[in-house]
Amino acid sequence: MRKFARLVIAALLCAAPVMAQDVALTSRDGAFRIDGTLLSYDGEFYRVDTIYGPLTLDGEGVDCDGPGCPDLASFVAEVRFSGTRRIADVLLPALIQAFAERNRLTVLREVVDDTHSTFVLRDADRVRARFTLRATTTAEGFADLIAEEADIALALREPRDTEVAMAREAGSGDLVRGRRARVIAHDGMVAVVAVDQPVKSLSLAQLSAIFAGTITNWSALGGMEAEILPQTPLPDTALYEVFQTRVLTPRNVSMSPDIQTHANLEDLVDAVADDSFSIGLTTLSEIGNADPIRIAGACGFEQVPSVGALRSEDYPLALPLMMFTPARRLPLYARQFLEFTASPAADLVIRRSGFVDQSITTSDFSALGDRLAHAITRAGPDVPLSELQRLVTGLRGRDRLSTTFRFEAGTKLDIQSRENIMRLARALETGAFDGKSLLFVGFSDSEGPSGPNMRLSQSRAEKVEELIRDTAETADFSQIELRSDAFGEALPIACDDTAWGRAVNRRVEVWVN
């Protein structure tokens, strides 16, 4: 009852007019009554627009009267998805099917048109949930979420500043805070060429210049004298949009109007593989008979597109497949589905669908290879050889987890890293690391003096360790050793000459033995 009263009092602070009233919610003891327009009922909670603003009330504590009251005996959870086809066409249907089977439900898919479909989930008695899907673009998914025309947005990128501002203005809260963003899988954008094309390594700046039309001949890239023939997916596809956002826009250029486009990736890759002078944009799962281009940096590092590099976000054109939720309570089936997407059962579905799951894998110390050699050759006053020897002593005999934590600024974790906290904490709670020692190792970029960089990397490692301890509430820490260390700018993954390179170097790795 006190909780009910606090909801009413808090709502008085944000009063809003109501057009009509179709429900009356009365507390079981008759002490309070709320009149308003029913916005939604999720099977557990009522969401009502009142003279005090929107209120969310626990259905167990109130009786509902009026024409807007739901039929509690036949309630069907309605969940609306909208967003990028990269998720909507294959991955989401597969996850819905697996989720239904796990909950002993059958699924009937009703296809309306190329964009709209509905998944009807039912048990032996009746329909329990309807998941409706609008397959469009990331931008449309955010627009539908902000307009409350979708409950879950499917996205290949984080919301832009304008979208975040629109959400706040619409009363939808902050799109990038809390657990409103969930990374469910990874994909990778890959530039590909024919097998007999000698140029197999390009910088992001060179890729940008090729697709903007300012580099037009392979000879400018160390290849033969021949015209470059760029090929891309259609302009309304997710890959085209992400390449524009991630590669072209930061360099203040746009896609050349003369580029050949393809309706599907299979045709694009076949065209590139058959033409020695073509270069195309595809995904890691759709390379076909073409060869992937390595992404080079000015300092000599090269990033190779691979499953491991996508899991740890060490590849610059990684594409996180994300779901964004509103700042309101979703129906129970929606919440259960979101939790399912982070489960081992979902990982299997993700792999079978051709994407990269987020299961925790390991690589041994020897995999440092070129990174360690690069660090040794650059050893100097900022990172002396003695510090590299300390690093080797501390990490040799351990394996690196694919789970990596990165920071937007200071000690603020990015969206992927916040999901990684949850996943690693769950692994500790299940006993996956009982009897093991986990070392959280902080690193920085090389911007600024080495001393502050070392202290910042140490504080980041300690922050991640603290978050893991706080989140893994049921883990038996008497069976697991957790500790932190830091090596500042000693072991970069990428060159610091780009914003991405500096961001990827600001990280905390986890090493286990």
XYZ file of C-alpha atoms in Angstrom, residues 230-235 240 259-263 268:
13
model
C 33.954 -0.511 -56.241
C 30.772 -2.439 -55.489
C 28.373 -2.009 -52.554
C 24.986 -3.220 -51.318
C 21.972 -1.021 -52.108
C 21.878 2.430 -50.416
C 25.721 0.796 -46.815
C 29.501 2.848 -57.621
C 27.784 -0.338 -58.780
C 25.227 -1.641 -56.261
C 23.730 -5.086 -55.662
C 20.446 -6.252 -54.168
C 28.065 -8.765 -54.937
